[in-house]
Short mmCIF file of C-alpha atoms and ligand atoms in Angstrom, two decimals:
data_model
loop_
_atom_site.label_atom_id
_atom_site.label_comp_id
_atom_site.label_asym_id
_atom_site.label_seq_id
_atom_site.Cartn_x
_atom_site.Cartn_y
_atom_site.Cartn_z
CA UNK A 7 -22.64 18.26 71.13
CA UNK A 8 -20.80 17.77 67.98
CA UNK A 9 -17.37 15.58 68.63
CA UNK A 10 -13.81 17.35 68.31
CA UNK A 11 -11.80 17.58 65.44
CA UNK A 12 -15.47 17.90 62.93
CA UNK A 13 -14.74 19.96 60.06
CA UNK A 14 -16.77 20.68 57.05
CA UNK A 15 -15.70 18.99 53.74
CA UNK A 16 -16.56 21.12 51.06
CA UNK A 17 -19.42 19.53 48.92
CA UNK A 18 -17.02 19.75 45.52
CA UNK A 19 -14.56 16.95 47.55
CA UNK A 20 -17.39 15.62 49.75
CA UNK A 21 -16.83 12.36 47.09
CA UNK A 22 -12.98 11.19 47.92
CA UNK A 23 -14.84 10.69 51.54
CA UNK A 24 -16.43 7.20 49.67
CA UNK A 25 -13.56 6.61 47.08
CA UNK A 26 -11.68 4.12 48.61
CA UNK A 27 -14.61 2.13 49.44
CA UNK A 28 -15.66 1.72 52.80
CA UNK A 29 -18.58 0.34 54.63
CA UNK A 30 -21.00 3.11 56.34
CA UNK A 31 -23.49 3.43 58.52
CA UNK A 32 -26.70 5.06 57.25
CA UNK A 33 -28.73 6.91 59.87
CA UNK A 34 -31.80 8.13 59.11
CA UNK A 35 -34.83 9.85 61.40
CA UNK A 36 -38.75 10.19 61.20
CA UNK A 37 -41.18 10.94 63.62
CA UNK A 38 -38.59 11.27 66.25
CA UNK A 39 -37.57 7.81 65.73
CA UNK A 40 -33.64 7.69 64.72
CA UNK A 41 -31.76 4.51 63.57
CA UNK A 42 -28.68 3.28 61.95
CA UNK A 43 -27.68 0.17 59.76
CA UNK A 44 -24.63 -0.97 58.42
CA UNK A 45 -24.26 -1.11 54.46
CA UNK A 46 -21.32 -2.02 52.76
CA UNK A 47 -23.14 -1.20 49.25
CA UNK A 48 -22.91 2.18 49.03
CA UNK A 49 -20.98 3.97 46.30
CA UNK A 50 -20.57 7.49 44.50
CA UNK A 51 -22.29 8.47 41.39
CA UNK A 52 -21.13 11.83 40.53
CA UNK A 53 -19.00 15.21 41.58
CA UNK A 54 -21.27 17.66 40.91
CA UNK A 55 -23.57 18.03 42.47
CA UNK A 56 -22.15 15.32 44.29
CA UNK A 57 -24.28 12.06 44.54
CA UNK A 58 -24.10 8.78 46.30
CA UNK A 59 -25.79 5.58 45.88
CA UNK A 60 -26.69 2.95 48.77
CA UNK A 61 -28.41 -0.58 48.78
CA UNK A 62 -30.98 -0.71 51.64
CA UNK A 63 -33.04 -4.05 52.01
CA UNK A 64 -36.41 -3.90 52.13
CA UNK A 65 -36.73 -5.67 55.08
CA UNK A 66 -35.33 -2.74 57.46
CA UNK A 67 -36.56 -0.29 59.48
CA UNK A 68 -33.53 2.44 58.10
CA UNK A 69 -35.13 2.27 55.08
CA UNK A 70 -38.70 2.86 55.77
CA UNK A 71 -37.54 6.10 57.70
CA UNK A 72 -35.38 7.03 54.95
CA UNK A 73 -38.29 6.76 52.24
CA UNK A 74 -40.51 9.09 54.99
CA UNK A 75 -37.93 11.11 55.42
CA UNK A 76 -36.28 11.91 52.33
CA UNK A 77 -32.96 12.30 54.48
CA UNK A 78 -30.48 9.65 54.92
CA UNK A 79 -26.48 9.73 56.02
CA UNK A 80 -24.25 7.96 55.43
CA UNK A 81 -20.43 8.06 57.75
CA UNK A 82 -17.38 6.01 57.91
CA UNK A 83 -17.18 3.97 61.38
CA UNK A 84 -13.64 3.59 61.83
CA UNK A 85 -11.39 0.32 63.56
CA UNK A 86 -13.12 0.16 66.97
CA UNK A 87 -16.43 0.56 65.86
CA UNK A 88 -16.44 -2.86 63.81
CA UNK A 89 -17.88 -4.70 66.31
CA UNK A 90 -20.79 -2.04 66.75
CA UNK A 91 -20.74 -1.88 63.08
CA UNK A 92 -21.62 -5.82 63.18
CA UNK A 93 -24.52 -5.23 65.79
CA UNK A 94 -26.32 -2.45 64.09
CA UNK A 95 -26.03 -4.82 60.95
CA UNK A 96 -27.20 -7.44 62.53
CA UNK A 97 -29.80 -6.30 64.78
CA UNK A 98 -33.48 -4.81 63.24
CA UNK A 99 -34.83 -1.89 65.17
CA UNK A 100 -37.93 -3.88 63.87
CA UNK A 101 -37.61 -6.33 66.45
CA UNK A 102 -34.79 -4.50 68.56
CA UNK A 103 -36.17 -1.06 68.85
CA UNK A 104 -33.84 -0.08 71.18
CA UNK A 105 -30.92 -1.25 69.54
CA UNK A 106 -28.84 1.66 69.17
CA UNK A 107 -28.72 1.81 73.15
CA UNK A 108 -27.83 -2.15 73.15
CA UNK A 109 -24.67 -1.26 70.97
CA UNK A 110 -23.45 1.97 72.36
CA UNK A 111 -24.73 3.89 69.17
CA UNK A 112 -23.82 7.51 69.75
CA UNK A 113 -25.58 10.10 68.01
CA UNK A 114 -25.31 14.09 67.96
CA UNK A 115 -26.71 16.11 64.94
CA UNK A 116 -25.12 18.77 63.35
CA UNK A 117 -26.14 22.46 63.28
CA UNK A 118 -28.89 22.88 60.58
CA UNK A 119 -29.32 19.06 60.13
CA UNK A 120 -32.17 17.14 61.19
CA UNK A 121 -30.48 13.54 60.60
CA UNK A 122 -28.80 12.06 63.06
CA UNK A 123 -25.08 11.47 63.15
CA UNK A 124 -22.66 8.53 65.03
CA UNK A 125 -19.92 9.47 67.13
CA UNK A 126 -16.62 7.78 66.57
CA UNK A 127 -16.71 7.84 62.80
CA UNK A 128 -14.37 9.82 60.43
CA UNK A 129 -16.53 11.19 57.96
CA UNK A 130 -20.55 11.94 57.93
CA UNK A 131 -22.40 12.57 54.49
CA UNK A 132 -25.88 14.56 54.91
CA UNK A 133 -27.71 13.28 51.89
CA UNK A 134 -31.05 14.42 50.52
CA UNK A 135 -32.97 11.33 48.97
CA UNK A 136 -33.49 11.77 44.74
CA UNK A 137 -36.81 9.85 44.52
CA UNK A 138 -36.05 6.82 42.10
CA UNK A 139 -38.93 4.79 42.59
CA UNK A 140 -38.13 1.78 40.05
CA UNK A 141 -34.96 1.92 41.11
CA UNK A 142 -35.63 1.67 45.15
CA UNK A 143 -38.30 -1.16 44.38
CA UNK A 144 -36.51 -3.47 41.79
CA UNK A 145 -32.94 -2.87 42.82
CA UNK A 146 -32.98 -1.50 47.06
CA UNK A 147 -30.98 1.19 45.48
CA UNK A 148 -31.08 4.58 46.52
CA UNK A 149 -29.46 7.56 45.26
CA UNK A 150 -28.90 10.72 47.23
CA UNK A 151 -27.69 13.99 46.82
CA UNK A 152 -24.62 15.20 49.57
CA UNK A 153 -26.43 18.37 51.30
CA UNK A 154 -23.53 18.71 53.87
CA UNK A 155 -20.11 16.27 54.74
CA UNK A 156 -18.30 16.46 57.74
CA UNK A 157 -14.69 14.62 58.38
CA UNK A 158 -12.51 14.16 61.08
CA UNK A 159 -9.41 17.02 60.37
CA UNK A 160 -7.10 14.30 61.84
CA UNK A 161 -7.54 11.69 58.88
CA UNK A 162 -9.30 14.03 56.18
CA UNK A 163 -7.67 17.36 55.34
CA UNK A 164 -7.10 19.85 52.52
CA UNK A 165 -9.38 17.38 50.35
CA UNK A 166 -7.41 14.41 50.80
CA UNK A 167 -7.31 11.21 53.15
CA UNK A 168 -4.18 11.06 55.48
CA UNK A 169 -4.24 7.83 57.11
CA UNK A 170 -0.48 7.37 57.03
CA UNK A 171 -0.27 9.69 59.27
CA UNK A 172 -3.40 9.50 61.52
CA UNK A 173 -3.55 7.70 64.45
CA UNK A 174 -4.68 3.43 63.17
CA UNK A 175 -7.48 3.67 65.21
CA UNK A 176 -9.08 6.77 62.96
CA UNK A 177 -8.79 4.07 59.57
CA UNK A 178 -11.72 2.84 57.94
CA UNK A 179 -13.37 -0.27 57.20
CA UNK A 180 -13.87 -2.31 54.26
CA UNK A 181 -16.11 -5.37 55.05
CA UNK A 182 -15.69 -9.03 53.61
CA UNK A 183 -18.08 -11.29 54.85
CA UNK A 184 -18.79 -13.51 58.57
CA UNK A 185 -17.73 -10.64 60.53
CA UNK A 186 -14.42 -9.82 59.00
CA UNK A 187 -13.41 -6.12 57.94
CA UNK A 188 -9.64 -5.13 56.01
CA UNK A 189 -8.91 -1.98 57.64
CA UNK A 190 -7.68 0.68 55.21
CA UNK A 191 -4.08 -0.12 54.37
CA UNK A 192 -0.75 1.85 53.33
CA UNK A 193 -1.34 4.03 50.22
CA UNK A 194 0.50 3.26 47.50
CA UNK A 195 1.14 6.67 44.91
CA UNK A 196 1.60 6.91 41.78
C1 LIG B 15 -21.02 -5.15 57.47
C2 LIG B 15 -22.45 -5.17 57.03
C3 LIG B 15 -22.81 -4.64 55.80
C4 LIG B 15 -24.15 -4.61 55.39
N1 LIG B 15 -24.46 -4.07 54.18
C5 LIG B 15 -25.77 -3.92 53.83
C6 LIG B 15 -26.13 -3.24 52.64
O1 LIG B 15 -25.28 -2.76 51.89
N2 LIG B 15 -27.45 -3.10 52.35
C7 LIG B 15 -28.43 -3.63 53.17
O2 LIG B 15 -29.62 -3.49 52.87
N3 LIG B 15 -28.11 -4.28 54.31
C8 LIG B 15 -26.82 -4.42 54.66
N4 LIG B 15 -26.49 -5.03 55.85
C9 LIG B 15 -27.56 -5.54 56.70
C10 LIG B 15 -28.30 -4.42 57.50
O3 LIG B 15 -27.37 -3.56 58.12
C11 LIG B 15 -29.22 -5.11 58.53
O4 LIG B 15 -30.30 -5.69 57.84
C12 LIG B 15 -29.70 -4.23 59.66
O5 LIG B 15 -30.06 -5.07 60.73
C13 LIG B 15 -30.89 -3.35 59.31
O6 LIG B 15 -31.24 -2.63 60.48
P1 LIG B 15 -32.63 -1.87 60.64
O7 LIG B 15 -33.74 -2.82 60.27
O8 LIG B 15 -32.67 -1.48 62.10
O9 LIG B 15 -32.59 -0.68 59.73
C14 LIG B 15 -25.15 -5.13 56.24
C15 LIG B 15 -24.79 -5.71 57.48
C16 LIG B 15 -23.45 -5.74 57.86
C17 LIG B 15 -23.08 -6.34 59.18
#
C-alpha cells in the first residue's frame, strides 16, 4: 500500500526534489531481489527531460541490480530514518542479504512501477538508467532519466519545498561524514 500524503510531482519540477542536496537512498530490483543503499553523491543534471546523476561503488549489490535492471530510485529519507540510513550504508546485501529486514527497510511500489520504494521518506524519484558505460566503469557514475517522482504533500507542494512549515521530523538529510547528518535548516529568501 502506498503511504498517506504521496502525491505525484510533475516530471517538469521533479528536479527542486534534489536541489538542496540531500542524501538518498537508491532502491533498485532484479530477479525479485530488491535492495537499497545510501548515497550521498547523487545530483541533477538537467530539467528537461529531467535527469539525475548518482555515484554507486562497484563493490555493491544496488548496483549490480541497477545495471540488470535498468531501473534505479532514488528518495529522500527524512530525520528519523538517519540511523536506518547509516545501516543500509553500511551493511552489503552481499554479505547481509537480508538486510533490509535487519533495519526496518519498508518498501511498497507504486502503481505502474516495478522499483521498489521506502516508506518514511519525503520524496521518491523513478529513474530509468541512460547506459553510460565509460562513465559507470571509470567514474561509478550513473545517470538516469526521472520516469515518475512522488513527494510527501506535507513538505513538497505546488513545486516548492515547505519545510518551514512541515512538521521537523518530515526534513531531509544532508550527510557529513562518521555518522553525522545537518538536517535541512531555515530557508533563507532572497
Ligand atoms: C550516508 C552514506 C552515504 C553514502 N554514499 C554513497 C555514495 O554516494 N555512493 C556509493 O557508492 N556508496 C555510498 N555509501 C556506501 C553504500 O551505501 C554502502 O556501500 C552500502 O552498504 C551498499 O549496499 P549494497 O551492497 O547492499 O548495495 C554511503 C554510505 C552512507 C552511510
Amino acid at each position: 500500500m502506498q503511504p498517506s500524503h504521496f502525491t505525484p510531482v510533475p516530471l517538469e519540477k521533479a528536479y527542486r526534489l534534489l536541489n538542496h542536496g540531500p542524501t538518498v537512498l537508491v532502491s533498485a530490483s532484479h530477479g525479485g531481489v530488491d535492495n537499497v543503499m545510501s548515497a550521498a553523491w547523487a545530483c541533477t543534471l538537467d530539467f528537461t527531460p529531467p535527469k539525475v546523476t548518482v555515484v554507486l561503488d562497484k563493490a555493491t549489490r544496488t548496483r549490480e541490480l541497477v545495471e540488470a535492471s535498468g531501473l534505479f530510485a532514488l528518495q529522500l529519507p527524512t530525520v528519523p530514518m538517519a540511523a536506518l540510513t547509516v545501516a543500509v550504508g553500511t551493511d552489503s546485501a552481499k554479505t547481509l542479504p537480508d538486510k533490509l529486514a535487519q533495519h526496518g527497510v519498508e518498501l511498497f511500489r507504486a502503481p505502474q512501477h516495478s522499483v521498489p520504494l521506502v516508506r518514511g521518506c519525503a520524496a521518491w524519484l523513478v529513474c530509468r538508467l541512460i547506459p553510460e558505460p565509460h562513465n559507470q566503469q571509470a567514474y561509478d557514475l550513473f545517470i538516469g532519466e526521472v520516469v515518475a517522482a512522488w513527494a510527501d504533500e506535507r513538505v513538497f507542494k505546488d513545486g516548492h519545498w515547505h519545510f518551514d512549515e512541515a512538521p521537523e521530523a518530515l526534513r531531509t538529510l544532508h550527510y557529513v561524514a562518521g555518522g553525522q547528518f545537518y538536517a535541512t535548516g531555515a530557508s533563507v529568501k532572497v
